PDB file of C-alpha atoms in Angstrom:
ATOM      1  CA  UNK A   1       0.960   0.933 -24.658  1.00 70.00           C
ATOM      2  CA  UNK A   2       0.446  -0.048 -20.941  1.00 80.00           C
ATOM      3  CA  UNK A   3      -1.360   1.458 -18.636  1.00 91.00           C
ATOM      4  CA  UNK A   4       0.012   3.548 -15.580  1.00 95.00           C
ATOM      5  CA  UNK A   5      -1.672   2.391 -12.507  1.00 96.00           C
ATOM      6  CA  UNK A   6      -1.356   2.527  -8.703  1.00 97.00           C
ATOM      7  CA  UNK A   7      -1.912  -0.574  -6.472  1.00 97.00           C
ATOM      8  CA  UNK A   8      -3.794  -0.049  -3.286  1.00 98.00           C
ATOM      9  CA  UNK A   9      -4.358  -2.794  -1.558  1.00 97.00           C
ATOM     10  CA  UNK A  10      -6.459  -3.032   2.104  1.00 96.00           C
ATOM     11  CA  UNK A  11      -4.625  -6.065   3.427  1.00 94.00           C
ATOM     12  CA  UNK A  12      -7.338  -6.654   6.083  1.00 93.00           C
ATOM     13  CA  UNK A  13     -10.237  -7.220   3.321  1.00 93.00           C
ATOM     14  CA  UNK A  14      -7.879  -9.207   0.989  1.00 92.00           C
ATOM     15  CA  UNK A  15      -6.436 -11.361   3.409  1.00 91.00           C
ATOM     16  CA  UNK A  16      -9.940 -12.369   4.903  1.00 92.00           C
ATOM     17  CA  UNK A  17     -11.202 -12.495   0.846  1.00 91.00           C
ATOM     18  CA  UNK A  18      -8.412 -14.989   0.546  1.00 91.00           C
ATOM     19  CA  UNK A  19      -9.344 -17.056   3.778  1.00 90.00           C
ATOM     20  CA  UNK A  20     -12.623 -17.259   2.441  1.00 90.00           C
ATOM     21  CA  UNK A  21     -11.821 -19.162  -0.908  1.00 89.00           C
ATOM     22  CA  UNK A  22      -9.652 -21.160   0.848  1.00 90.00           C
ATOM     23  CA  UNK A  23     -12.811 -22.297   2.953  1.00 90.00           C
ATOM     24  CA  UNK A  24     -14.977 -22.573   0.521  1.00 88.00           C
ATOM     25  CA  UNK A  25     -12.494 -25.056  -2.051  1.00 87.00           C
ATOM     26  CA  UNK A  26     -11.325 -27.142   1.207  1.00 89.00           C
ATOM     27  CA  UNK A  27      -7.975 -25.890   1.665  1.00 87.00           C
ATOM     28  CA  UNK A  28      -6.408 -26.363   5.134  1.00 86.00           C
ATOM     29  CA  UNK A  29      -4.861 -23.367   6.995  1.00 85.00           C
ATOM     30  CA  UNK A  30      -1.418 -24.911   6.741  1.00 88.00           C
ATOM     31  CA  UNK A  31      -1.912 -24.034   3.080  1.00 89.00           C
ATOM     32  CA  UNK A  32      -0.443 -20.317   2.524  1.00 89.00           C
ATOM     33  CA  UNK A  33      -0.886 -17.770  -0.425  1.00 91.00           C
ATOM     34  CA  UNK A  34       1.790 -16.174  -2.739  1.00 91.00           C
ATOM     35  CA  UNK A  35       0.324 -13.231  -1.915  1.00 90.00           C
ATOM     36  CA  UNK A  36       2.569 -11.389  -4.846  1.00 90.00           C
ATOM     37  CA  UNK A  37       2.080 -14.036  -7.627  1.00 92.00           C
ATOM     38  CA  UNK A  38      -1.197 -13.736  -6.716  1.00 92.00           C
ATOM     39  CA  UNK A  39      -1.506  -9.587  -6.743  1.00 93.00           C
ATOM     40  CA  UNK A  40       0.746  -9.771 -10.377  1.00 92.00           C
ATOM     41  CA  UNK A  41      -1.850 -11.737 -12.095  1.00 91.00           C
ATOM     42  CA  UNK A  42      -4.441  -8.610 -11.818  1.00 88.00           C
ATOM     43  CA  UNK A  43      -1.982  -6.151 -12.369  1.00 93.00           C
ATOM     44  CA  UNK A  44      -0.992  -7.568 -15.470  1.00 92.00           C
ATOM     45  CA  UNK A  45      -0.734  -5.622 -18.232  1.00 92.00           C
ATOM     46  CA  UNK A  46      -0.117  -2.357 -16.158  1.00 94.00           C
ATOM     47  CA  UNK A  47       3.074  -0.369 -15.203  1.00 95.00           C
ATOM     48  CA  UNK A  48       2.636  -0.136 -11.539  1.00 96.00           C
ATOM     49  CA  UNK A  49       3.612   3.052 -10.614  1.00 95.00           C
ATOM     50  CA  UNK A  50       3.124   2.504  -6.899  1.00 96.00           C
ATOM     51  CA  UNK A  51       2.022  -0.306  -5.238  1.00 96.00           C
ATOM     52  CA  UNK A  52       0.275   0.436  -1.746  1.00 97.00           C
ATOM     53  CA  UNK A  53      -0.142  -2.322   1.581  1.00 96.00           C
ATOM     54  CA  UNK A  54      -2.234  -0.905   4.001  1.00 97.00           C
ATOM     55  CA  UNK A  55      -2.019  -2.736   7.164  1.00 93.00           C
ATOM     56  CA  UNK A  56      -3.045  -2.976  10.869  1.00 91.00           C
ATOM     57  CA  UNK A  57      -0.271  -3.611  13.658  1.00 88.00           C
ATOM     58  CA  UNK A  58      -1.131  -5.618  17.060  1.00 82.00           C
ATOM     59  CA  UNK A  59       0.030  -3.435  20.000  1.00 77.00           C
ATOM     60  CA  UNK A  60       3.160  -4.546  20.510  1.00 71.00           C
ATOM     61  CA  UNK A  61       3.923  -6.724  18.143  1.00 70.00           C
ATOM     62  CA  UNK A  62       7.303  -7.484  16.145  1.00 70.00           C
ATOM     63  CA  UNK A  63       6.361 -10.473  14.551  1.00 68.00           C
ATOM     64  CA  UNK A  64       5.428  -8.706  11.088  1.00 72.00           C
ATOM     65  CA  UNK A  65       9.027  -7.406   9.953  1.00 69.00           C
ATOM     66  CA  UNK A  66       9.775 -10.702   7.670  1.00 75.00           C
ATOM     67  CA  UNK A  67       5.981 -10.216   6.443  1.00 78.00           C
ATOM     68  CA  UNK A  68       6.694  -6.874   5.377  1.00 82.00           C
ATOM     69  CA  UNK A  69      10.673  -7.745   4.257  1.00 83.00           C
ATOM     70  CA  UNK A  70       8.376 -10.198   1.626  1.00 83.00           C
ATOM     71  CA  UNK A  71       6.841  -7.166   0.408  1.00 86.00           C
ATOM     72  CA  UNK A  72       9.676  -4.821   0.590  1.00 84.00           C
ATOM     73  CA  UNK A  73      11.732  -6.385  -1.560  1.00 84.00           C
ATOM     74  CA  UNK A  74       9.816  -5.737  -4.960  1.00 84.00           C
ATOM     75  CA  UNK A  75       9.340  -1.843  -4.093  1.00 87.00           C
ATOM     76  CA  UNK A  76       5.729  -2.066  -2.089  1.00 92.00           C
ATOM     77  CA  UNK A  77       5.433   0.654   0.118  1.00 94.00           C
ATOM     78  CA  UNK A  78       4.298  -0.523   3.944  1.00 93.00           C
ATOM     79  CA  UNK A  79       1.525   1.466   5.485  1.00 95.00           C
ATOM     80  CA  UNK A  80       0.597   0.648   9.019  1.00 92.00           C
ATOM     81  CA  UNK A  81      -1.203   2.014  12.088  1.00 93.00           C
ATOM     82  CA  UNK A  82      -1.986   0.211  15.679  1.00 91.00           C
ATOM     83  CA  UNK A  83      -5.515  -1.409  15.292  1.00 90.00           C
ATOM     84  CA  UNK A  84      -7.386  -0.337  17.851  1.00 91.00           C
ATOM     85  CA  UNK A  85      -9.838  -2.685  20.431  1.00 87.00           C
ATOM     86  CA  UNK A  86     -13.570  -2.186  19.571  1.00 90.00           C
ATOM     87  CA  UNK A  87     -16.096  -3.658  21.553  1.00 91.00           C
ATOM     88  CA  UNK A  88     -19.107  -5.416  20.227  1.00 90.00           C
ATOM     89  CA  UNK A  89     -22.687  -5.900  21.483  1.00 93.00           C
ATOM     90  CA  UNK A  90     -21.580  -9.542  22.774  1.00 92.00           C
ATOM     91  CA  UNK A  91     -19.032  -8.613  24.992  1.00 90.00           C
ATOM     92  CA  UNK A  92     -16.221  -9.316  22.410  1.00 91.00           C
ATOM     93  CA  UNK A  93     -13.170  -7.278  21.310  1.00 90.00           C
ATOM     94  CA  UNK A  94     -12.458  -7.097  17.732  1.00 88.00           C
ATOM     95  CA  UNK A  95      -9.044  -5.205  16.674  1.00 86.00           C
ATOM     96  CA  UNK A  96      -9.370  -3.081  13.331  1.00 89.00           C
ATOM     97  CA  UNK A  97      -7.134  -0.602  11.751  1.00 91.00           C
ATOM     98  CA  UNK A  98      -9.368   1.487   9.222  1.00 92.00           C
ATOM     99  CA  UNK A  99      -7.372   2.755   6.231  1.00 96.00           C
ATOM    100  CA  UNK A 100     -10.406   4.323   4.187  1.00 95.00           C
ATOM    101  CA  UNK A 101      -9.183   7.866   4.785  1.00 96.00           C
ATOM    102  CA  UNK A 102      -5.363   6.908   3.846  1.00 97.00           C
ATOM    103  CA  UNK A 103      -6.404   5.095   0.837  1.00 98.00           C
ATOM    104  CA  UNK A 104      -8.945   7.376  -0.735  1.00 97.00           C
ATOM    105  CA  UNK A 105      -6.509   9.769  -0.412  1.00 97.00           C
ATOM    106  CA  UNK A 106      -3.858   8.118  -2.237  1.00 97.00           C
ATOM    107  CA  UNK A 107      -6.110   7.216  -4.939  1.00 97.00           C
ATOM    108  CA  UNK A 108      -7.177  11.179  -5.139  1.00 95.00           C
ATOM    109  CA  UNK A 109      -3.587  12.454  -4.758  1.00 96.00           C
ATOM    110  CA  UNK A 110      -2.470  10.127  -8.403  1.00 95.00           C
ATOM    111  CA  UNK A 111      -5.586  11.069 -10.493  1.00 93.00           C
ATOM    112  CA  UNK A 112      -4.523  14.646  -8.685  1.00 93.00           C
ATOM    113  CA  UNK A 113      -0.984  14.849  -9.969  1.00 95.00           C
ATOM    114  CA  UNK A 114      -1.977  12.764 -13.543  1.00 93.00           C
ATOM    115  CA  UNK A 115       0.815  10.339 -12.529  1.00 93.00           C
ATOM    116  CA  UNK A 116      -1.486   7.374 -13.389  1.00 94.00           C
ATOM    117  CA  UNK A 117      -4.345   6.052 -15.608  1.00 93.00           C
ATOM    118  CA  UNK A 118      -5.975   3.467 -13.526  1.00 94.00           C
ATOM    119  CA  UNK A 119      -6.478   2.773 -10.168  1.00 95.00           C
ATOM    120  CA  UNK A 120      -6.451  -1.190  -8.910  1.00 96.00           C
ATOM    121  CA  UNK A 121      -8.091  -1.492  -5.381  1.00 96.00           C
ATOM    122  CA  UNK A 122      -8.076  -4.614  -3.480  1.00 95.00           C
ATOM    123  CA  UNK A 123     -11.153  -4.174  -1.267  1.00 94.00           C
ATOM    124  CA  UNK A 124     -14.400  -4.843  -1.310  1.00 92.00           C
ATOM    125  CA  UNK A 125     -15.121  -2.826   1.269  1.00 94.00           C
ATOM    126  CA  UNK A 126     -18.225  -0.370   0.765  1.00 93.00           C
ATOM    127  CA  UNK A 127     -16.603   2.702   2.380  1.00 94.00           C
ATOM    128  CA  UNK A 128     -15.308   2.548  -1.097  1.00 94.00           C
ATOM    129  CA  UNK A 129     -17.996   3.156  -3.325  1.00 94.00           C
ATOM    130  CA  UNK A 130     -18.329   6.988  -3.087  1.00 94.00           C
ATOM    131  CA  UNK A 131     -14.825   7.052  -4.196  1.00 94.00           C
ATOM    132  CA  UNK A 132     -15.261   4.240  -6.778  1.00 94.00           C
ATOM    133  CA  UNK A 133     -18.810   6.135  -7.957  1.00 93.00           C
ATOM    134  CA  UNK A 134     -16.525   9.472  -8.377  1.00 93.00           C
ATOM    135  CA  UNK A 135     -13.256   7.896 -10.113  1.00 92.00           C
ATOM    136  CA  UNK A 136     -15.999   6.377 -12.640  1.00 91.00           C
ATOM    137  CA  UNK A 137     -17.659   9.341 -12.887  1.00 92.00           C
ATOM    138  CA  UNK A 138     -14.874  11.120 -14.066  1.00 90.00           C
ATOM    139  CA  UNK A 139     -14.678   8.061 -16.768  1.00 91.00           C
ATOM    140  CA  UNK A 140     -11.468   6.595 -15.291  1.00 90.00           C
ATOM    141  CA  UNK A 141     -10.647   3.263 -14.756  1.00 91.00           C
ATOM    142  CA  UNK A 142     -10.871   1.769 -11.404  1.00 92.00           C
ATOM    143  CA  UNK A 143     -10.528  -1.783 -11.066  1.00 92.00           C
ATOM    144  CA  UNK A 144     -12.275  -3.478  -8.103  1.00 93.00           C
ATOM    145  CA  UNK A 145     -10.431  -6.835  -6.671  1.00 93.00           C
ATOM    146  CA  UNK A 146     -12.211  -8.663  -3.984  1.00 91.00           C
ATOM    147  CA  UNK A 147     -14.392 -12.198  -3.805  1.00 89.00           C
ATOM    148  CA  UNK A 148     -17.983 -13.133  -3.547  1.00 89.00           C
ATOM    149  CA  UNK A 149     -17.633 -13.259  -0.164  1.00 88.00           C
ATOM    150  CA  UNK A 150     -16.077 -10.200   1.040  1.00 90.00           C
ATOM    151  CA  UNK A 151     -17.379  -7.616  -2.106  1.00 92.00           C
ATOM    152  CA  UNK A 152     -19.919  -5.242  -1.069  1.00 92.00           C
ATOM    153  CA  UNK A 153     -23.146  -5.049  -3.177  1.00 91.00           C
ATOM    154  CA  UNK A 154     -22.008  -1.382  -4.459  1.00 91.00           C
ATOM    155  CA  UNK A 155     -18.605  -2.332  -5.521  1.00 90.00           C
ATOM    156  CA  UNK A 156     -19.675  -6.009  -6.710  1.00 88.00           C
ATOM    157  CA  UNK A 157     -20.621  -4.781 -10.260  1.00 85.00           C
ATOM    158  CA  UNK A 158     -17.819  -5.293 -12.151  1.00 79.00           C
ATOM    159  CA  UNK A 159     -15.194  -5.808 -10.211  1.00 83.00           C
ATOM    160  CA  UNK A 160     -12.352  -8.848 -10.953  1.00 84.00           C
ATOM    161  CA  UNK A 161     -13.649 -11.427  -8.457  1.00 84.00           C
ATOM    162  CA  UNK A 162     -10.951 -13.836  -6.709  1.00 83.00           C
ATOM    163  CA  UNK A 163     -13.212 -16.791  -6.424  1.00 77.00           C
ATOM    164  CA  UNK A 164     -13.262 -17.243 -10.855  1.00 81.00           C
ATOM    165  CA  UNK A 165      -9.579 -18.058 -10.781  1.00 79.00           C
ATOM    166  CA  UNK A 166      -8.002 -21.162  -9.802  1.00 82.00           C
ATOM    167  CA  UNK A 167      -6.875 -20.296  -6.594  1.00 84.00           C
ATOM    168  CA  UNK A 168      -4.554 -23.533  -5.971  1.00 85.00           C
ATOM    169  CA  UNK A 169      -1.652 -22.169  -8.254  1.00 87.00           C
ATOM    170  CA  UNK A 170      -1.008 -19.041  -5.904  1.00 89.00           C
ATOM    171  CA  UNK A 171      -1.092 -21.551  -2.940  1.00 90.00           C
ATOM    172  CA  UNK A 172       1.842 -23.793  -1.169  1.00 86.00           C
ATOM    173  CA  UNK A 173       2.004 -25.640   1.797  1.00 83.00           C
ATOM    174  CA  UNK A 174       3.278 -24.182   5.144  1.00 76.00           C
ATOM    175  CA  UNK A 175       6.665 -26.050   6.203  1.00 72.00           C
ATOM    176  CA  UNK A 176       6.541 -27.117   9.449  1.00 61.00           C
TER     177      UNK A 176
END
């Protein structure tokens, strides 16, 4: 029997997870990920009930429709808001859209309505671990996909880490 499971994925922490590896193996930036081949290899084994992108939007920007066509087209469900400019202490501007709120509640609403048995989070983000610490207190299954790099301390126990897979196979080179 498989298991019924929702995909929520923070796009912001798994894209910059994915970065990461690619740093740390040597991979260029004109090599890309298959970001789906990649996401089906941890959600093997599962019937995906719902399958969850959150991501920020640039002001202004149109560029992302064929990014979220490529996601579209197997049944993930888009979630965006405008990131918003926060300044740092050095003067900088760094643009985040913060999803904790939209994501905890989606993971709450399924274990709500009993319309799935698992819930597979791609974040390692620690906002998460009160909700992680409650889902497993409960004694469901939550399953935890981030890297070394990017997996807080609280959510690193456990959790399927990017970095012990061969990364190359989900990667191909950008045309130019």
């Amino acid at each position: 029997m498989t298991t019924r499971a929702i995909l929520l994925v923070d796009f912001a922490n798994f894209d910059c997870a994915i970065r990461k590896i690619k740093e740390k193996f040597g991979f260029s930036k004109e090599f890309i990920v298959n970001y789906k081949k990649l996401i089906r290899r941890f959600i093997k084994g599962h019937e995906v009930i719902e399958s969850n992108i959150y991501i920020g939007l640039k002001k202004n920007s149109n560029n992302h429709h064929g990014f979220f066509d490529y996601f579209k087209k197997d049944k993930y469900q888009i979630i965006t808001k405008e990131e918003k400019a926060i300044k740092l202490d050095d003067g900088s501007t760094k643009y985040k859209a913060n999803f904790d709120v939209e994501i905890a509640f989606d993971a709450c609403w399924h274990l709500a309505k009993g319309t799935c048995d698992e819930i597979i989070l791609v974040s390692g983000d620690s906002d998460f671990s009160y909700l992680v610490k409650k889902i497993k207190a409960l004694d469901l299954p939550i399953k935890i996909v981030s890297s070394n790099a990017t997996v807080s301390s609280e959510l690193k126990d456990g959790a399927f880490l990017l970095d012990d897979i061969d990364i190359s196979q989900y990667l191909f080179k950008r045309k130019i």
